[in-house]
């Protein structure tokens, strides 16, 4: 596979074309951002860890019947993915109150929710990723009713599978963000990344009752170095994949 022109540089990844029109070459960068880019830092080792973490998660999901854009990991910081036409949506699932949800409704972080909550935001840095509901998505033509049903079904299935994965490595899956896209032949699929940048992950091993963050809140809230936390998540996921005999695409 040949790496061709750079198509896009975002806050965390660069996308390149390849000699296969259906495949993109993704490079994970060391840049960390928070507050839509208001806070920025270079963190040595982050690109490599996120590339490895999202790869093993996509493999663990595949073993649970959930397909994604992931083709294979090709180096420490790079992977190949299926090229998708992305829905400009941040698809958020919440299992426990935290972050903007806790703030919006005045609920204490860590409060259990009676059911998982599926939320959508329009992916737009200029607008600050505003919240949108199902009717808004269809009314603005972001997705059709049928597409939105499929996106929502997949988001709930991803949540069920991720809850299973993280519970097996003693981590509480508090919430996460995914993105979905459409392949050239019209198939809706999970895309982008699933990493501690895009999930809230609390350690259940500690047992102190204090929240032990293993995710980007360490950076967002100036609570400490993310690298040991990301290494811990990666180490536990790899062990799980080995125990389960999951086929690795690399
Ligand atoms: P951002 O754009 O939010 O700064 P990134 O730096 O992570 O985020 O950039 C990755 C970009 O690639 C995102 O805009 C995302 O929507 C897009 N993307 C993710 N997966 C695919 C895919 N399979 N095909 C095309 N675009 C993708
Ligand atoms: P929030 O509580 O700030 O709305 O975030 C909910 C989850 O979504 C959390 O796990 C972080 C993730 N997320 C992203 O990955 N990217 C984003 O731009 C936002 C707003 C949230």
XYZ file of N, CA and C and ligand atoms in Angstrom:
798
model
N 0.859 -1.207 0.000
C 0.000 0.000 0.000
C 0.888 1.248 0.000
N 0.565 2.198 -0.881
C 1.385 3.407 -0.990
C 0.712 4.592 -0.316
N 1.506 5.385 0.446
C 0.966 6.579 1.091
C 1.042 7.730 0.097
N -0.085 8.382 -0.187
C -0.115 9.479 -1.171
C -0.352 10.824 -0.458
N -1.080 11.730 -1.070
C -1.241 13.103 -0.555
C -1.939 13.167 0.801
N -1.535 14.169 1.591
C -2.258 14.420 2.848
C -3.602 15.043 2.511
N -4.677 14.468 3.059
C -6.027 14.958 2.763
C -6.536 15.876 3.857
N -6.065 15.630 5.100
C -6.655 16.361 6.234
C -5.713 16.281 7.419
N -5.611 17.382 8.161
C -4.893 17.340 9.440
C -5.825 17.865 10.509
N -6.203 17.009 11.438
C -7.107 17.412 12.513
C -6.328 17.697 13.785
N -7.016 17.625 14.915
C -6.376 17.940 16.194
C -5.550 16.756 16.716
N -5.895 15.540 16.277
C -5.198 14.361 16.808
C -4.640 13.434 15.736
N -5.132 13.589 14.496
C -4.715 12.644 13.452
C -4.522 13.354 12.113
N -3.677 12.728 11.271
C -3.546 13.171 9.881
C -4.071 12.057 8.999
N -4.773 12.418 7.931
C -5.303 11.429 6.992
C -4.608 11.597 5.644
N -4.192 10.477 5.065
C -3.565 10.483 3.741
C -4.338 9.572 2.801
N -4.319 9.933 1.519
C -4.856 9.033 0.489
C -3.867 7.883 0.306
N -4.342 6.803 -0.292
C -3.454 5.693 -0.672
C -3.714 5.343 -2.140
N -2.981 4.353 -2.645
C -3.218 3.953 -4.039
C -4.512 3.158 -4.170
N -5.156 2.834 -3.057
C -6.486 2.221 -3.094
C -7.512 3.308 -2.740
N -8.409 3.658 -3.671
C -9.343 4.774 -3.410
C -10.282 4.521 -2.228
N -10.399 3.282 -1.784
C -11.298 2.963 -0.662
C -10.575 2.911 0.685
N -9.261 3.181 0.673
C -8.487 3.046 1.913
C -7.733 4.340 2.238
N -7.766 4.738 3.518
C -7.008 5.900 3.987
C -5.889 5.436 4.914
N -4.826 6.236 4.947
C -3.654 6.000 5.805
C -3.782 7.015 6.938
N -3.889 6.548 8.169
C -4.099 7.455 9.312
C -2.857 7.479 10.178
N -2.434 8.704 10.524
C -1.290 8.853 11.423
C -1.769 9.507 12.715
N -1.513 8.843 13.826
C -1.884 9.386 15.140
C -0.776 10.304 15.640
N -1.144 11.530 16.042
C -0.159 12.529 16.458
C -0.052 12.570 17.990
N 1.001 13.248 18.466
C 1.181 13.385 19.917
C 0.405 14.565 20.485
N -0.266 15.326 19.615
C -0.968 16.515 20.106
C -2.173 16.135 20.970
N -2.293 16.823 22.107
C -3.488 16.674 22.957
C -4.183 18.026 22.988
N -5.513 18.010 22.838
C -6.264 19.264 22.928
C -7.444 19.073 23.869
N -7.918 20.195 24.392
C -9.137 20.169 25.210
C -9.879 21.473 24.966
N -11.172 21.462 25.239
C -11.988 22.672 25.043
C -11.961 23.128 23.603
N -12.169 22.172 22.666
C -12.169 22.479 21.235
C -10.888 23.160 20.783
N -9.763 22.747 21.332
C -8.469 23.274 20.885
C -7.972 24.463 21.697
N -8.758 24.930 22.686
C -8.346 26.076 23.512
C -7.086 25.725 24.316
N -6.976 24.476 24.745
C -5.797 24.013 25.474
C -5.079 22.989 24.602
N -3.779 23.143 24.453
C -3.029 22.292 23.520
C -1.696 21.906 24.123
N -1.240 20.667 23.866
C 0.104 20.264 24.302
C 0.589 19.122 23.421
N 1.907 18.977 23.345
C 2.509 17.809 22.692
C 2.884 16.846 23.797
N 2.392 15.620 23.721
C 2.690 14.638 24.768
C 3.340 13.418 24.121
N 4.650 13.294 24.365
C 5.441 12.215 23.777
C 4.815 10.846 24.082
N 4.585 10.069 23.054
C 4.066 8.716 23.264
C 2.561 8.585 23.122
N 1.841 9.717 23.079
C 0.373 9.633 23.033
C -0.131 9.072 21.704
N 0.492 9.506 20.591
C 0.048 9.034 19.275
C 0.176 7.524 19.166
N 1.313 7.021 19.635
C 1.570 5.584 19.568
C 0.568 4.811 20.431
N 0.345 5.298 21.641
C -0.595 4.591 22.531
C -2.008 4.596 21.959
N -2.455 5.753 21.451
C -3.829 5.792 20.918
C -3.993 4.919 19.680
N -2.951 4.889 18.839
C -3.005 4.005 17.665
C -3.124 2.549 18.112
N -2.372 2.193 19.141
C -2.403 0.801 19.619
C -3.705 0.483 20.341
N -4.169 1.453 21.141
C -5.394 1.201 21.924
C -6.608 1.069 20.994
N -6.744 1.991 20.047
C -7.930 1.923 19.181
C -7.873 0.657 18.321
N -6.668 0.217 17.938
C -6.545 -1.003 17.127
C -7.022 -2.218 17.912
N -6.565 -2.351 19.147
C -6.974 -3.534 19.922
C -8.468 -3.456 20.246
N -8.994 -2.246 20.464
C -10.447 -2.132 20.732
C -11.242 -2.524 19.484
N -10.836 -2.067 18.309
C -11.561 -2.455 17.090
C -11.498 -3.978 16.887
N -10.350 -4.586 17.236
C -10.256 -6.056 17.130
C -11.184 -6.740 18.137
N -11.209 -6.238 19.365
C -12.099 -6.819 20.395
C -13.575 -6.644 20.003
N -13.885 -5.509 19.383
C -15.279 -5.276 18.936
C -15.633 -6.233 17.804
N -14.683 -6.410 16.880
C -14.943 -7.311 15.740
C -15.259 -8.719 16.241
N -14.507 -9.134 17.259
C -14.734 -10.468 17.836
C -16.106 -10.555 18.495
N -16.705 -9.393 18.786
C -18.058 -9.352 19.368
C -19.108 -9.009 18.308
N -18.719 -9.132 17.031
C -19.685 -8.948 15.943
C -19.899 -7.515 15.505
N -19.004 -6.602 15.965
C -19.168 -5.194 15.567
C -18.061 -4.795 14.607
N -18.451 -4.532 13.379
C -17.493 -4.180 12.333
C -17.199 -2.675 12.401
N -16.056 -2.267 11.844
C -15.691 -0.849 11.839
C -14.872 -0.553 10.591
N -14.411 0.711 10.515
C -13.584 1.116 9.368
C -12.167 0.540 9.433
N -11.786 -0.029 10.571
C -10.401 -0.450 10.809
C -9.981 -1.589 9.869
N -8.880 -1.378 9.160
C -8.336 -2.428 8.282
C -7.186 -3.133 9.000
N -6.115 -2.372 9.311
C -5.024 -2.954 10.111
C -4.055 -1.876 10.584
N -3.352 -2.205 11.647
C -2.302 -1.313 12.152
C -1.037 -1.615 11.362
N -0.353 -0.540 10.879
C 0.815 -0.784 10.025
C 2.124 -0.290 10.639
N 2.048 0.491 11.724
C 3.276 0.897 12.420
C 2.865 1.354 13.815
N 3.834 1.818 14.602
C 3.513 2.279 15.960
C 2.447 3.363 15.950
N 2.518 4.269 14.961
C 1.616 5.425 14.988
C 0.633 5.465 13.816
N 0.659 4.417 12.972
C -0.163 4.470 11.750
C -1.064 3.251 11.593
N -2.192 3.476 10.928
C -3.106 2.371 10.596
C -3.820 2.676 9.288
N -4.351 1.640 8.680
C -5.159 1.787 7.469
C -6.624 1.640 7.860
N -7.465 2.484 7.255
C -8.908 2.388 7.521
C -9.669 2.485 6.202
N -10.907 1.993 6.234
C -11.759 2.160 5.060
C -12.168 3.624 4.955
N -12.105 4.170 3.749
C -12.489 5.576 3.544
C -13.999 5.704 3.662
N -14.444 6.644 4.481
C -15.877 6.793 4.705
C -16.309 8.223 4.416
N -17.590 8.360 4.102
C -18.219 9.663 4.034
C -18.791 9.884 5.432
N -18.169 10.773 6.219
C -18.500 10.863 7.645
C -19.768 11.678 7.901
N -20.569 11.236 8.859
C -21.675 12.067 9.354
C -21.051 13.100 10.290
N -21.353 14.388 10.111
C -20.722 15.395 10.981
C -21.359 15.408 12.371
N -21.235 14.281 13.058
C -21.883 14.111 14.373
C -20.891 13.562 15.385
N -20.963 14.062 16.607
C -20.311 13.408 17.732
C -21.410 12.616 18.409
N -21.246 11.308 18.439
C -22.276 10.414 18.963
C -21.807 9.993 20.354
N -22.518 10.466 21.363
C -22.057 10.280 22.746
C -22.983 9.317 23.485
N -22.397 8.352 24.162
C -23.174 7.439 25.001
C -22.710 7.632 26.438
N -23.674 7.690 27.338
C -23.330 7.877 28.761
C -23.951 6.775 29.599
N -23.139 6.167 30.463
C -23.623 5.153 31.407
C -23.668 5.680 32.831
N -22.858 6.691 33.092
C -22.753 7.311 34.426
C -22.676 8.818 34.199
N -23.289 9.602 35.109
C -23.244 11.062 34.943
C -21.818 11.573 35.149
N -21.351 12.375 34.203
C -20.013 12.986 34.311
C -19.934 14.126 33.294
N -18.853 14.877 33.360
C -18.537 15.880 32.357
C -19.651 16.882 32.117
N -19.913 17.166 30.827
C -20.875 18.228 30.487
C -22.290 17.849 30.919
N -22.601 16.543 30.969
C -23.949 16.110 31.387
C -24.169 16.442 32.863
N -23.172 16.114 33.694
C -23.280 16.369 35.135
C -23.430 17.869 35.385
N -22.662 18.664 34.618
C -22.687 20.114 34.774
C -24.046 20.681 34.329
N -24.515 20.206 33.145
C -25.757 20.725 32.550
C -26.953 20.524 33.463
N -27.010 19.350 34.126
C -28.189 19.023 34.923
C -27.941 19.127 36.427
N -26.760 19.612 36.833
C -26.464 19.783 38.255
C -26.469 18.471 39.024
N -25.937 17.424 38.379
C -25.901 16.092 38.998
C -24.459 15.795 39.409
N -24.279 15.151 40.528
C -22.916 14.849 40.966
C -22.245 13.844 40.026
N -20.978 14.090 39.686
C -20.239 13.140 38.840
C -20.204 11.776 39.513
N -20.470 10.739 38.754
C -20.434 9.392 39.321
C -21.827 8.876 39.634
N -22.853 9.737 39.518
C -24.226 9.290 39.772
C -24.620 8.248 38.709
N -25.140 7.120 39.177
C -25.556 6.066 38.234
C -26.772 6.553 37.445
N -26.867 6.164 36.200
C -28.021 6.525 35.359
C -28.928 5.296 35.237
N -30.234 5.518 35.217
C -31.175 4.388 35.149
C -31.136 3.681 33.809
N -30.699 4.413 32.775
C -30.510 3.794 31.458
C -29.404 4.553 30.724
N -28.740 3.894 29.773
C -27.725 4.624 28.997
C -28.385 5.767 28.218
N -27.646 6.855 28.065
C -28.172 8.021 27.342
C -27.385 8.192 26.047
N -28.119 8.282 24.949
C -27.507 8.545 23.644
C -27.724 10.017 23.320
N -26.629 10.731 23.064
C -26.709 12.162 22.755
C -25.988 12.434 21.440
N -26.431 13.454 20.733
C -25.742 13.866 19.505
C -25.315 15.325 19.597
N -24.117 15.603 19.067
C -23.678 16.992 18.876
C -23.248 17.124 17.425
N -23.462 18.317 16.866
C -22.972 18.582 15.517
C -21.476 18.818 15.615
N -20.703 18.127 14.761
C -19.245 18.260 14.802
C -18.853 19.552 14.089
N -18.629 20.600 14.863
C -18.242 21.887 14.293
C -17.456 22.676 15.329
N -16.142 22.827 15.094
C -15.313 23.580 16.038
C -15.792 25.027 16.151
N -16.201 25.624 15.005
C -16.640 27.039 15.032
C -17.865 27.230 15.924
N -18.788 26.249 15.864
C -20.029 26.377 16.651
C -19.882 25.777 18.047
N -18.723 25.200 18.353
C -18.515 24.576 19.672
C -19.291 23.280 19.836
N -19.410 22.506 18.755
C -20.089 21.198 18.790
C -21.445 21.254 19.493
N -22.422 22.025 18.945
C -23.705 22.176 19.663
C -24.528 20.901 19.705
N -25.246 20.733 20.801
C -26.172 19.615 21.011
C -27.262 19.662 19.927
N -27.690 18.483 19.455
C -28.809 18.421 18.497
C -29.624 17.165 18.809
N -30.942 17.233 18.590
C -31.739 16.018 18.830
C -32.054 15.327 17.497
N -32.764 14.195 17.587
C -33.018 13.375 16.391
C -33.741 14.171 15.306
N -34.792 14.920 15.692
C -35.536 15.692 14.700
C -34.626 16.699 14.005
N -33.742 17.344 14.777
C -32.823 18.337 14.205
C -31.907 17.710 13.163
N -31.438 16.516 13.465
C -30.523 15.824 12.539
C -31.229 15.539 11.210
N -32.478 15.062 11.288
C -33.232 14.748 10.059
C -33.648 16.040 9.363
N -34.106 17.023 10.150
C -34.585 18.291 9.565
C -33.474 19.015 8.821
N -32.253 18.934 9.328
C -31.130 19.616 8.666
C -30.487 18.753 7.575
N -30.987 17.529 7.411
C -30.452 16.666 6.352
C -29.090 16.081 6.680
N -28.730 16.056 7.972
C -27.434 15.482 8.365
C -27.470 13.963 8.163
N -28.616 13.364 8.460
C -28.841 11.942 8.188
C -30.336 11.749 7.980
N -30.687 10.701 7.217
C -32.113 10.415 7.033
C -32.619 9.685 8.278
N -33.940 9.576 8.387
C -34.555 8.863 9.511
C -33.988 7.434 9.622
N -33.893 6.767 8.471
C -33.409 5.373 8.442
C -31.930 5.308 8.851
N -31.145 6.247 8.325
C -29.722 6.274 8.679
C -29.557 6.519 10.182
N -30.344 7.441 10.719
C -30.242 7.767 12.135
C -30.627 6.569 13.004
N -31.634 5.821 12.569
C -32.023 4.601 13.303
C -30.843 3.633 13.358
N -30.159 3.480 12.227
C -29.026 2.545 12.156
C -27.845 3.061 12.999
N -27.577 4.364 12.919
C -26.492 4.960 13.718
C -26.781 4.737 15.215
N -28.032 4.949 15.607
C -28.401 4.810 17.028
C -28.302 3.354 17.466
N -28.764 2.444 16.604
C -28.680 1.015 16.923
C -27.215 0.613 17.130
N -26.355 1.080 16.206
C -24.934 0.727 16.320
C -24.304 1.340 17.574
N -24.680 2.578 17.897
C -24.100 3.232 19.089
C -24.444 2.433 20.347
N -25.675 1.940 20.426
C -26.083 1.142 21.601
C -25.367 -0.218 21.612
N -25.181 -0.802 20.437
C -24.465 -2.085 20.361
C -22.990 -1.898 20.746
N -22.394 -0.792 20.294
C -21.005 -0.501 20.665
C -20.922 -0.322 22.184
N -21.894 0.360 22.755
C -21.894 0.551 24.212
C -21.955 -0.793 24.943
N -22.846 -1.666 24.517
C -22.963 -2.983 25.172
C -21.642 -3.746 25.084
N -21.031 -3.728 23.898
C -19.778 -4.467 23.706
C -18.640 -3.828 24.512
N -18.562 -2.500 24.492
C -17.482 -1.828 25.244
C -17.657 -2.019 26.746
N -18.908 -2.012 27.220
C -19.143 -2.237 28.658
C -18.624 -3.627 29.045
N -18.867 -4.600 28.174
C -18.389 -5.959 28.428
C -16.852 -5.984 28.455
N -16.236 -5.335 27.454
C -14.767 -5.311 27.365
C -14.168 -4.649 28.603
N -14.662 -3.454 28.942
C -14.028 -2.716 30.046
C -14.319 -3.350 31.402
N -15.496 -3.964 31.554
C -15.763 -4.611 32.852
C -14.788 -5.768 33.069
N -14.370 -6.397 31.968
C -13.434 -7.529 32.086
C -12.014 -7.080 32.438
N -11.719 -5.791 32.288
C -10.381 -5.304 32.687
C -10.497 -4.344 33.884
N -11.585 -4.480 34.636
C -11.783 -3.696 35.871
C -11.773 -2.190 35.640
N -12.448 -1.785 34.576
C -12.553 -0.356 34.267
C -14.033 -0.015 34.078
N -14.450 1.103 34.694
C -15.832 1.562 34.526
C -15.907 2.446 33.278
N -16.757 2.025 32.317
C -16.962 2.826 31.108
C -18.039 3.865 31.432
N -17.594 5.070 31.745
C -18.503 6.139 32.184
C -19.263 6.712 30.990
N -18.527 7.121 29.965
C -19.145 7.643 28.738
C -18.123 7.585 27.610
N -18.569 7.833 26.402
C -17.632 7.856 25.270
C -18.271 8.556 24.076
N -17.413 8.899 23.114
C -17.852 9.513 21.861
C -17.398 8.649 20.699
N -18.293 8.385 19.756
C -17.882 7.713 18.526
C -18.303 8.554 17.328
N -17.797 8.177 16.166
C -18.244 8.779 14.903
C -18.612 7.654 13.953
N -19.546 7.955 13.080
C -19.988 6.954 12.110
C -19.898 7.551 10.707
N -19.726 6.676 9.729
C -19.664 7.131 8.340
C -20.307 6.102 7.433
N -20.271 6.416 6.137
C -20.890 5.551 5.137
C -19.832 5.167 4.113
N -19.750 3.899 3.778
C -18.787 3.451 2.769
C -19.308 3.825 1.377
N -18.422 3.681 0.391
C -18.797 3.974 -0.996
C -20.019 3.183 -1.436
N -20.159 1.947 -0.887
C -21.314 1.138 -1.287
C -22.476 1.245 -0.295
N -22.480 2.341 0.488
C -23.671 2.686 1.271
C -23.832 2.002 2.613
N -22.753 1.380 3.119
C -22.850 0.712 4.417
C -22.470 1.671 5.546
N -23.308 1.753 6.566
C -23.012 2.610 7.716
C -22.126 1.826 8.679
N -21.018 2.480 9.087
C -20.028 1.779 9.921
C -19.421 2.699 10.969
N -19.023 2.084 12.071
C -18.247 2.757 13.116
C -16.900 3.189 12.524
N -16.492 4.446 12.804
C -15.229 4.948 12.243
C -14.424 5.677 13.321
N -13.525 6.525 12.895
C -12.672 7.358 13.755
C -11.887 6.524 14.767
N -11.974 6.834 16.071
C -11.140 6.156 17.074
C -11.925 5.905 18.345
N -11.483 4.899 19.106
C -12.001 4.697 20.462
C -10.774 4.570 21.350
N -10.508 5.614 22.120
C -9.279 5.696 22.927
C -9.608 6.407 24.251
N -8.646 6.498 25.142
C -8.903 7.274 26.372
C -9.053 8.782 26.105
N -8.779 9.222 24.852
C -9.098 10.607 24.467
C -10.610 10.779 24.311
N -11.283 9.700 23.937
C -12.694 9.805 23.546
C -13.639 9.029 24.483
N -13.090 8.503 25.562
C -13.904 7.768 26.557
C -13.568 8.295 27.950
N -14.505 8.224 28.864
C -14.148 8.380 30.288
C -14.037 6.985 30.887
N -12.873 6.702 31.443
C -12.565 5.372 31.964
C -12.084 5.515 33.401
N -12.823 4.919 34.329
C -12.434 5.021 35.744
C -11.964 3.662 36.231
N -10.845 3.686 36.961
C -10.258 2.423 37.432
C -11.092 1.839 38.572
N -11.430 0.567 38.443
C -12.186 -0.108 39.505
C -11.262 -0.955 40.376
N -9.958 -1.005 40.018
C -9.015 -1.863 40.749
C -8.629 -1.238 42.071
N -8.568 0.085 42.061
C -8.065 0.859 43.186
C -8.888 0.598 44.464
N -10.239 0.623 44.326
C -11.112 0.252 45.443
C -11.200 1.269 46.568
N -10.575 2.450 46.403
C -10.561 3.449 47.477
C -11.864 4.240 47.550
N -12.676 4.135 46.464
C -13.889 4.944 46.418
C -13.634 6.291 45.760
N -12.355 6.685 45.651
C -11.984 7.914 44.941
C -12.020 7.623 43.447
N -12.380 8.629 42.628
C -12.353 8.411 41.177
C -10.900 8.422 40.704
N -10.505 7.325 40.042
C -9.144 7.214 39.488
C -9.285 7.280 37.976
N -8.957 8.459 37.387
C -9.142 8.654 35.946
C -8.055 7.952 35.155
N -8.465 7.189 34.130
C -7.497 6.562 33.213
C -7.770 7.105 31.808
N -8.006 8.391 31.680
C -8.460 8.979 30.411
C -8.016 10.440 30.296
N -8.496 11.101 29.239
C -8.022 12.463 28.938
C -8.472 13.508 29.953
N -9.377 13.168 30.873
C -9.706 14.121 31.942
C -8.457 14.486 32.750
N -7.453 13.591 32.800
C -6.190 13.904 33.487
C -5.571 15.156 32.877
N -5.658 15.258 31.543
C -5.121 16.430 30.821
C -6.098 17.603 30.899
N -7.397 17.309 30.597
C -8.391 18.391 30.592
C -8.420 19.134 31.918
N -8.287 18.392 33.008
C -8.465 18.970 34.353
C -7.148 19.155 35.104
N -6.022 19.011 34.403
C -4.689 19.150 35.027
C -4.535 18.253 36.249
N -4.906 16.981 36.091
C -4.849 16.055 37.234
C -3.587 15.194 37.221
N -2.840 15.224 36.120
C -1.622 14.396 36.065
C -1.274 13.989 34.651
N -0.218 13.172 34.542
C 0.310 12.701 33.261
C -0.619 11.623 32.678
N -0.983 11.780 31.410
C -1.874 10.777 30.809
C -1.143 9.482 30.457
N 0.171 9.563 30.210
C 0.871 8.402 29.627
C 0.778 7.128 30.489
N 1.080 7.186 31.787
C 0.953 5.942 32.579
C -0.480 5.400 32.573
N -1.461 6.280 32.538
C -2.864 5.838 32.523
C -3.188 5.146 31.203
N -2.755 5.741 30.067
C -3.007 5.142 28.758
C -2.258 3.812 28.633
N -1.029 3.759 29.207
C -0.265 2.497 29.177
C -0.996 1.414 29.956
N -1.588 1.791 31.068
C -2.328 0.829 31.897
C -3.527 0.270 31.110
N -4.263 1.162 30.447
C -5.418 0.724 29.642
C -4.939 -0.210 28.528
N -3.880 0.187 27.841
C -3.377 -0.628 26.731
C -2.946 -2.011 27.226
N -2.197 -2.035 28.309
C -1.706 -3.308 28.853
C -2.856 -4.247 29.204
N -3.891 -3.710 29.839
C -5.018 -4.563 30.237
C -5.800 -5.059 29.010
N -5.952 -4.183 27.999
C -6.695 -4.581 26.785
C -5.956 -5.676 26.020
N -4.633 -5.529 25.921
C -3.841 -6.531 25.192
C -3.944 -7.885 25.888
N -3.886 -7.853 27.222
C -4.004 -9.100 27.986
C -5.364 -9.745 27.722
N -6.415 -8.928 27.687
C -7.764 -9.456 27.436
C -7.834 -10.075 26.041
N -7.271 -9.364 25.046
C -7.300 -9.874 23.666
C -6.564 -11.213 23.588
N -5.448 -11.314 24.316
C -4.690 -12.579 24.329
C -5.509 -13.686 24.994
N -6.096 -13.370 26.131
C -6.903 -14.364 26.869
C -8.049 -14.869 26.003
N -8.666 -13.932 25.264
C -9.830 -14.307 24.444
C -9.424 -14.900 23.095
N -8.121 -14.886 22.782
C -7.653 -15.396 21.494
C -8.175 -14.582 20.324
N -8.295 -13.269 20.532
C -8.824 -12.387 19.486
C -7.805 -12.221 18.365
N -8.269 -12.316 17.133
C -7.390 -12.149 15.967
C -6.995 -10.678 15.848
N -5.680 -10.407 15.735
C -5.196 -9.028 15.653
C -4.888 -8.652 14.205
N -5.415 -7.464 13.774
C -5.153 -6.999 12.405
C -3.925 -6.100 12.415
N -2.763 -6.697 12.231
C -1.523 -5.909 12.176
C -0.433 -6.681 11.472
P -10.750 16.506 14.477
O -11.174 16.580 13.038
O -11.948 16.522 15.395
O -9.703 17.483 14.854
P -8.954 14.189 14.282
O -7.672 14.917 14.386
O -9.106 12.924 15.042
O -10.213 15.034 14.741
O -9.209 13.951 12.734
C -9.669 12.793 12.200
C -10.719 13.146 11.166
O -10.939 12.007 10.349
C -12.068 13.486 11.795
O -12.564 14.652 11.187
C -12.942 12.276 11.494
O -14.295 12.629 11.296
C -12.320 11.761 10.208
N -12.443 10.316 9.980
C -12.379 9.318 10.889
N -12.491 8.102 10.318
C -12.625 8.327 8.987
C -12.795 7.481 7.846
N -12.826 6.150 7.975
N -12.925 8.062 6.629
C -12.887 9.411 6.498
N -12.725 10.268 7.521
C -12.594 9.744 8.767
P -18.675 15.579 27.650
O -19.099 15.138 29.021
O -17.610 16.641 27.656
O -19.850 15.973 26.797
O -18.006 14.313 26.932
C -18.653 13.083 26.849
C -17.696 12.040 26.285
O -17.407 12.290 24.937
C -16.350 11.984 27.005
O -15.963 10.619 27.114
C -15.401 12.702 26.095
C -15.999 12.480 24.733
N -15.841 13.632 23.847
C -14.946 13.568 22.781
O -14.293 12.541 22.575
N -14.827 14.646 21.964
C -15.525 15.792 22.159
O -15.373 16.755 21.389
C -16.466 15.847 23.257
C -17.287 17.073 23.525
C -16.570 14.746 24.064
